[in-house]
Amino acid sequence: MTAAPYRTDLPGPSGDKYLGNLHAFSSDPLGFLTDCSRRYGDVVRLGENNVLLTDPADVEKMLVDRDSLFSKASADTRRGSRRQGFPHSTMNSDGDRWKAKRHRLQPAFGRSLSTKAAEIVDAQGEKLLRTWLPGQARTLQDDIAVVTLRLVTQLMFGDEFSDRDTAEVARLVAPIMDLSTSPVLLPEWVPTPRKLRIRRSMARIDRTLHDLAASPAAHDPERAPVLHALVHGTPAPSPEELRDELATLIMAGFETTNDAVVWTSFLLARHPRIAERVRAEADAAFATTPAGLPRMEALPYTHAVVRESLRLYSPVWLTSRDAREDLDFGGYLIPAGTTVTVSQWVAHRDPRFWEEAEAFRPERWLGGGPSSVPRGSYFPFGLGPRVCVGAAVATTETVHLVADIWRRFRLELTTPDRVHPRPALALQPVGVEVIPRPW
Ligand code: HEM
């Protein structure tokens, strides 16, 4: 950082004498962050060693231009994320180690993986939708979880992963995913029931993934492209690395996509005219492209719907890093060691940059998207070098599954007013119970 008269008196809520803003954050994180950004501006002191950036130019500067000046892994640990449970993964590494791991992982996520994702999601979607009876209520989150988990495990391991294995992993991953947003961390040795459950799950995940990595599928790039790329990548991964990569990929790819599909369906159920347009487009796309083949190009409107849903209900709602050195943002000095946070929830709904920010308007994405919106105002998959490796797969999967569902049924919400976001590790939709109706 160049020497300049940067200010150090960061504005922000003063909070409780002892606990600071812990209570305000824990009880309503989304409301708290939004309120901070509206009241205090572009650089907000959230508490001791914690800063929120809300100017899109600063978001871009942090995630793109200055990525190497931040550490991701330590910020996650401070936030209490259990992703730290898998420290040898790409997701949880920094610096040169991260670079080497990302380099090994990236080739598996090429175009052919999205084609495979389309094929799997159509088959799994079809299987699920055959069990839906018109008029019979469904808990959407649970139903979609079967498809999204099956997809991610099949991309990793191929057919080696049976329905039983999938259900088992879902059961094991659930307590790890079921995290509160509380930044209060008890010391590791305090054996809370949840921690014990997580530890037991980790041990089982360890064994299951170890067995799968040793299976013949690991040698077949067609059947198990991701596992194959990892096992045969350079440098060859250690058993711990392999386990951590696979476990974080399952977690990163499963819950986020699940939430994206459910939030999109919730929005379509609330906007029947938009849903009708999705249905018409999906019908036409199915008429020209056989099931199992990617039909993204035939689904531009559905794609716009998904992009708009990722704006309003971005499954990743918060991204944090630790400053490795003293840095400046918005004229303020941010000392080394500060945890710097940007929030998709805040940025994606910022009325300074979005017209009718709270409205569901897929049209804004047609023809390439809104040109007046700065890059740092929309980042559901992150930005810069650490952008989501699974973004293309996740988009294909979400668009396909939404089209598959809405072509067959229109969904009616049983209790629309009870639906709300739960900001855990991902932004979970709570209370989305639907009744499928014939068109
Ligand atoms: C709608 C679904 C998804 C969303 C919203 C999402 C979002 C994100 C975001 C925001 C990041 C960057 C986090 C940061 O900057 O700290 C990220 C990273 C990552 N995502 Fe995704 N993701 C999704 C699906 C997937 C899928 C399907 C996979 C793989 C199967 C995946 C694997 C990863 C990995 C490995 C990283 C870490 C990349 C790195 O650190 O180099 N994600 N994701």
mmCIF file of C-alpha atoms in Angstrom, residues 24-206:
data_model
loop_
_atom_site.group_PDB
_atom_site.id
_atom_site.type_symbol
_atom_site.label_atom_id
_atom_site.label_comp_id
_atom_site.label_asym_id
_atom_site.label_seq_id
_atom_site.Cartn_x
_atom_site.Cartn_y
_atom_site.Cartn_z
ATOM 1 C CA ALA A 24 -27.707 -8.304 15.853
ATOM 2 C CA PHE A 25 -25.793 -10.342 13.282
ATOM 3 C CA SER A 26 -26.802 -13.746 14.630
ATOM 4 C CA SER A 27 -30.500 -13.003 14.964
ATOM 5 C CA ASP A 28 -30.969 -11.508 11.471
ATOM 6 C CA PRO A 29 -27.777 -11.587 9.394
ATOM 7 C CA LEU A 30 -29.413 -10.475 6.140
ATOM 8 C CA GLY A 31 -31.281 -7.577 7.752
ATOM 9 C CA PHE A 32 -28.220 -6.555 9.753
ATOM 10 C CA LEU A 33 -25.894 -6.428 6.738
ATOM 11 C CA THR A 34 -28.459 -4.584 4.601
ATOM 12 C CA ASP A 35 -29.054 -2.068 7.343
ATOM 13 C CA CYS A 36 -25.302 -1.520 7.814
ATOM 14 C CA SER A 37 -24.803 -0.855 4.115
ATOM 15 C CA ARG A 38 -27.696 1.625 3.928
ATOM 16 C CA ARG A 39 -26.728 3.484 7.068
ATOM 17 C CA TYR A 40 -22.961 3.581 7.039
ATOM 18 C CA GLY A 41 -21.959 3.572 3.369
ATOM 19 C CA ASP A 42 -19.356 1.690 1.392
ATOM 20 C CA VAL A 43 -16.886 0.622 4.091
ATOM 21 C CA VAL A 44 -18.503 -0.469 7.349
ATOM 22 C CA ARG A 45 -16.881 -1.600 10.564
ATOM 23 C CA LEU A 46 -18.934 -4.618 11.648
ATOM 24 C CA GLY A 47 -16.933 -5.249 14.794
ATOM 25 C CA GLU A 48 -13.441 -5.864 16.086
ATOM 26 C CA ASN A 49 -11.372 -6.830 13.012
ATOM 27 C CA ASN A 50 -14.423 -7.125 10.732
ATOM 28 C CA VAL A 51 -15.247 -4.925 7.774
ATOM 29 C CA LEU A 52 -18.033 -4.995 5.167
ATOM 30 C CA LEU A 53 -17.452 -3.566 1.669
ATOM 31 C CA THR A 54 -20.517 -2.525 -0.323
ATOM 32 C CA ASP A 55 -19.165 -0.478 -3.247
ATOM 33 C CA PRO A 56 -19.150 -2.742 -6.354
ATOM 34 C CA ALA A 57 -15.770 -1.248 -7.352
ATOM 35 C CA ASP A 58 -14.352 -2.402 -3.998
ATOM 36 C CA VAL A 59 -15.950 -5.858 -4.390
ATOM 37 C CA GLU A 60 -14.165 -6.222 -7.704
ATOM 38 C CA LYS A 61 -10.931 -4.843 -6.305
ATOM 39 C CA MET A 62 -11.017 -7.359 -3.456
ATOM 40 C CA LEU A 63 -11.993 -10.479 -5.397
ATOM 41 C CA VAL A 64 -10.250 -9.790 -8.703
ATOM 42 C CA ASP A 65 -7.401 -7.262 -8.557
ATOM 43 C CA ARG A 66 -6.204 -7.871 -5.013
ATOM 44 C CA ASP A 67 -7.038 -11.546 -4.641
ATOM 45 C CA SER A 68 -3.426 -12.446 -3.821
ATOM 46 C CA LEU A 69 -3.356 -9.960 -0.945
ATOM 47 C CA PHE A 70 -6.063 -11.881 0.897
ATOM 48 C CA SER A 71 -6.241 -15.266 2.544
ATOM 49 C CA LYS A 72 -9.439 -17.226 2.087
ATOM 50 C CA ALA A 73 -8.837 -20.249 4.284
ATOM 51 C CA SER A 74 -8.195 -18.310 7.477
ATOM 52 C CA ALA A 75 -11.287 -16.135 6.959
ATOM 53 C CA ASP A 76 -13.431 -19.245 6.625
ATOM 54 C CA THR A 77 -11.951 -20.630 9.804
ATOM 55 C CA ARG A 78 -12.724 -17.433 11.669
ATOM 56 C CA ARG A 79 -16.300 -17.463 10.415
ATOM 57 C CA GLY A 80 -16.649 -20.907 11.886
ATOM 58 C CA SER A 81 -17.271 -22.604 8.572
ATOM 59 C CA ARG A 82 -16.948 -26.378 8.789
ATOM 60 C CA ARG A 83 -15.392 -26.299 5.341
ATOM 61 C CA GLN A 84 -12.263 -25.983 7.423
ATOM 62 C CA GLY A 85 -12.896 -29.667 8.191
ATOM 63 C CA PHE A 86 -11.384 -30.450 4.783
ATOM 64 C CA PRO A 87 -8.225 -28.320 4.770
ATOM 65 C CA HIS A 88 -6.475 -30.035 1.847
ATOM 66 C CA SER A 89 -9.088 -29.117 -0.777
ATOM 67 C CA THR A 90 -8.869 -26.464 -3.507
ATOM 68 C CA MET A 91 -11.711 -24.624 -1.798
ATOM 69 C CA ASN A 92 -9.829 -24.284 1.479
ATOM 70 C CA SER A 93 -6.299 -23.593 0.254
ATOM 71 C CA ASP A 94 -4.413 -20.401 -0.448
ATOM 72 C CA GLY A 95 -1.432 -19.167 -2.424
ATOM 73 C CA ASP A 96 0.715 -21.535 -4.484
ATOM 74 C CA ARG A 97 -0.928 -24.595 -2.974
ATOM 75 C CA TRP A 98 -4.320 -23.363 -4.134
ATOM 76 C CA LYS A 99 -2.938 -22.614 -7.601
ATOM 77 C CA ALA A 100 -1.604 -26.160 -8.055
ATOM 78 C CA LYS A 101 -4.837 -27.754 -6.831
ATOM 79 C CA ARG A 102 -7.039 -25.543 -8.981
ATOM 80 C CA HIS A 103 -4.859 -26.377 -11.972
ATOM 81 C CA ARG A 104 -5.402 -30.088 -11.328
ATOM 82 C CA LEU A 105 -9.163 -29.720 -10.843
ATOM 83 C CA GLN A 106 -10.054 -27.268 -13.613
ATOM 84 C CA PRO A 107 -9.676 -29.558 -16.675
ATOM 85 C CA ALA A 108 -12.377 -31.889 -15.348
ATOM 86 C CA PHE A 109 -14.874 -29.014 -15.454
ATOM 87 C CA GLY A 110 -14.831 -28.466 -19.217
ATOM 88 C CA ARG A 111 -17.756 -28.376 -21.643
ATOM 89 C CA SER A 112 -18.168 -32.128 -21.683
ATOM 90 C CA LEU A 113 -18.945 -32.122 -17.951
ATOM 91 C CA SER A 114 -21.891 -29.791 -18.555
ATOM 92 C CA THR A 115 -23.115 -32.130 -21.318
ATOM 93 C CA LYS A 116 -22.905 -35.036 -18.911
ATOM 94 C CA ALA A 117 -24.700 -32.971 -16.268
ATOM 95 C CA ALA A 118 -27.562 -32.301 -18.709
ATOM 96 C CA GLU A 119 -27.864 -36.000 -19.432
ATOM 97 C CA ILE A 120 -27.898 -37.016 -15.750
ATOM 98 C CA VAL A 121 -30.235 -34.262 -14.621
ATOM 99 C CA ASP A 122 -32.806 -35.086 -17.318
ATOM 100 C CA ALA A 123 -32.762 -38.771 -16.366
ATOM 101 C CA GLN A 124 -32.915 -38.115 -12.626
ATOM 102 C CA GLY A 125 -35.510 -35.363 -13.055
ATOM 103 C CA GLU A 126 -37.682 -37.708 -15.103
ATOM 104 C CA LYS A 127 -37.401 -40.377 -12.414
ATOM 105 C CA LEU A 128 -38.470 -37.906 -9.726
ATOM 106 C CA LEU A 129 -41.304 -36.324 -11.694
ATOM 107 C CA ARG A 130 -42.832 -39.729 -12.396
ATOM 108 C CA THR A 131 -43.444 -40.051 -8.643
ATOM 109 C CA TRP A 132 -45.303 -36.704 -8.435
ATOM 110 C CA LEU A 133 -49.065 -36.949 -8.401
ATOM 111 C CA PRO A 134 -51.150 -33.921 -9.335
ATOM 112 C CA GLY A 135 -52.746 -32.486 -6.201
ATOM 113 C CA GLN A 136 -50.364 -34.197 -3.776
ATOM 114 C CA ALA A 137 -48.206 -31.795 -1.698
ATOM 115 C CA ARG A 138 -44.420 -32.151 -1.877
ATOM 116 C CA THR A 139 -41.600 -30.683 0.201
ATOM 117 C CA LEU A 140 -39.609 -29.337 -2.706
ATOM 118 C CA GLN A 141 -36.264 -29.088 -0.900
ATOM 119 C CA ASP A 142 -36.256 -32.819 -0.106
ATOM 120 C CA ASP A 143 -37.332 -33.899 -3.588
ATOM 121 C CA ILE A 144 -34.816 -31.743 -5.445
ATOM 122 C CA ALA A 145 -32.048 -32.816 -3.054
ATOM 123 C CA VAL A 146 -32.311 -36.360 -4.406
ATOM 124 C CA VAL A 147 -31.629 -35.124 -7.943
ATOM 125 C CA THR A 148 -28.895 -32.592 -7.141
ATOM 126 C CA LEU A 149 -27.021 -34.942 -4.846
ATOM 127 C CA ARG A 150 -27.296 -37.791 -7.327
ATOM 128 C CA LEU A 151 -25.964 -35.500 -10.039
ATOM 129 C CA VAL A 152 -22.947 -34.342 -8.112
ATOM 130 C CA THR A 153 -22.026 -37.836 -6.923
ATOM 131 C CA GLN A 154 -22.458 -39.279 -10.412
ATOM 132 C CA LEU A 155 -20.211 -36.591 -11.886
ATOM 133 C CA MET A 156 -17.617 -37.469 -9.256
ATOM 134 C CA PHE A 157 -17.847 -41.233 -9.180
ATOM 135 C CA GLY A 158 -19.975 -42.398 -12.086
ATOM 136 C CA ASP A 159 -22.459 -45.236 -11.633
ATOM 137 C CA GLU A 160 -20.328 -46.675 -8.877
ATOM 138 C CA PHE A 161 -22.397 -44.536 -6.596
ATOM 139 C CA SER A 162 -25.698 -46.334 -5.970
ATOM 140 C CA ASP A 163 -28.934 -44.784 -4.736
ATOM 141 C CA ARG A 164 -28.067 -46.236 -1.334
ATOM 142 C CA ASP A 165 -24.652 -44.583 -1.317
ATOM 143 C CA THR A 166 -26.294 -41.306 -2.310
ATOM 144 C CA ALA A 167 -28.796 -41.489 0.536
ATOM 145 C CA GLU A 168 -25.952 -42.357 2.919
ATOM 146 C CA VAL A 169 -23.853 -39.370 1.861
ATOM 147 C CA ALA A 170 -26.903 -37.088 2.155
ATOM 148 C CA ARG A 171 -27.362 -38.312 5.704
ATOM 149 C CA LEU A 172 -23.689 -37.785 6.518
ATOM 150 C CA VAL A 173 -23.416 -34.383 4.900
ATOM 151 C CA ALA A 174 -26.618 -33.047 6.522
ATOM 152 C CA PRO A 175 -25.184 -32.335 9.991
ATOM 153 C CA ILE A 176 -22.164 -30.642 8.433
ATOM 154 C CA MET A 177 -24.390 -28.493 6.231
ATOM 155 C CA ASP A 178 -26.800 -27.782 9.048
ATOM 156 C CA LEU A 179 -24.689 -25.012 10.494
ATOM 157 C CA SER A 180 -25.835 -21.959 12.289
ATOM 158 C CA THR A 181 -24.496 -18.606 11.142
ATOM 159 C CA SER A 182 -23.291 -17.787 14.617
ATOM 160 C CA PRO A 183 -19.734 -16.538 14.553
ATOM 161 C CA VAL A 184 -19.321 -17.763 18.158
ATOM 162 C CA LEU A 185 -17.023 -20.734 18.143
ATOM 163 C CA LEU A 186 -16.633 -22.935 21.151
ATOM 164 C CA PRO A 187 -13.143 -24.369 21.546
ATOM 165 C CA GLU A 188 -12.646 -27.537 19.527
ATOM 166 C CA TRP A 189 -12.475 -29.721 22.637
ATOM 167 C CA VAL A 190 -15.980 -28.785 23.854
ATOM 168 C CA PRO A 191 -17.994 -31.875 22.829
ATOM 169 C CA THR A 192 -21.381 -30.421 21.882
ATOM 170 C CA PRO A 193 -23.855 -32.998 20.480
ATOM 171 C CA ARG A 194 -23.657 -31.334 17.086
ATOM 172 C CA LYS A 195 -19.872 -31.545 17.054
ATOM 173 C CA LEU A 196 -19.995 -35.204 17.962
ATOM 174 C CA ARG A 197 -22.443 -35.824 15.116
ATOM 175 C CA ILE A 198 -20.176 -33.959 12.725
ATOM 176 C CA ARG A 199 -17.114 -35.872 13.863
ATOM 177 C CA ARG A 200 -18.903 -39.202 13.394
ATOM 178 C CA SER A 201 -20.106 -38.125 9.958
ATOM 179 C CA MET A 202 -16.599 -37.059 8.969
ATOM 180 C CA ALA A 203 -15.223 -40.468 9.896
ATOM 181 C CA ARG A 204 -17.882 -42.216 7.794
ATOM 182 C CA ILE A 205 -17.386 -39.852 4.868
ATOM 183 C CA ASP A 206 -13.696 -40.610 5.106
#
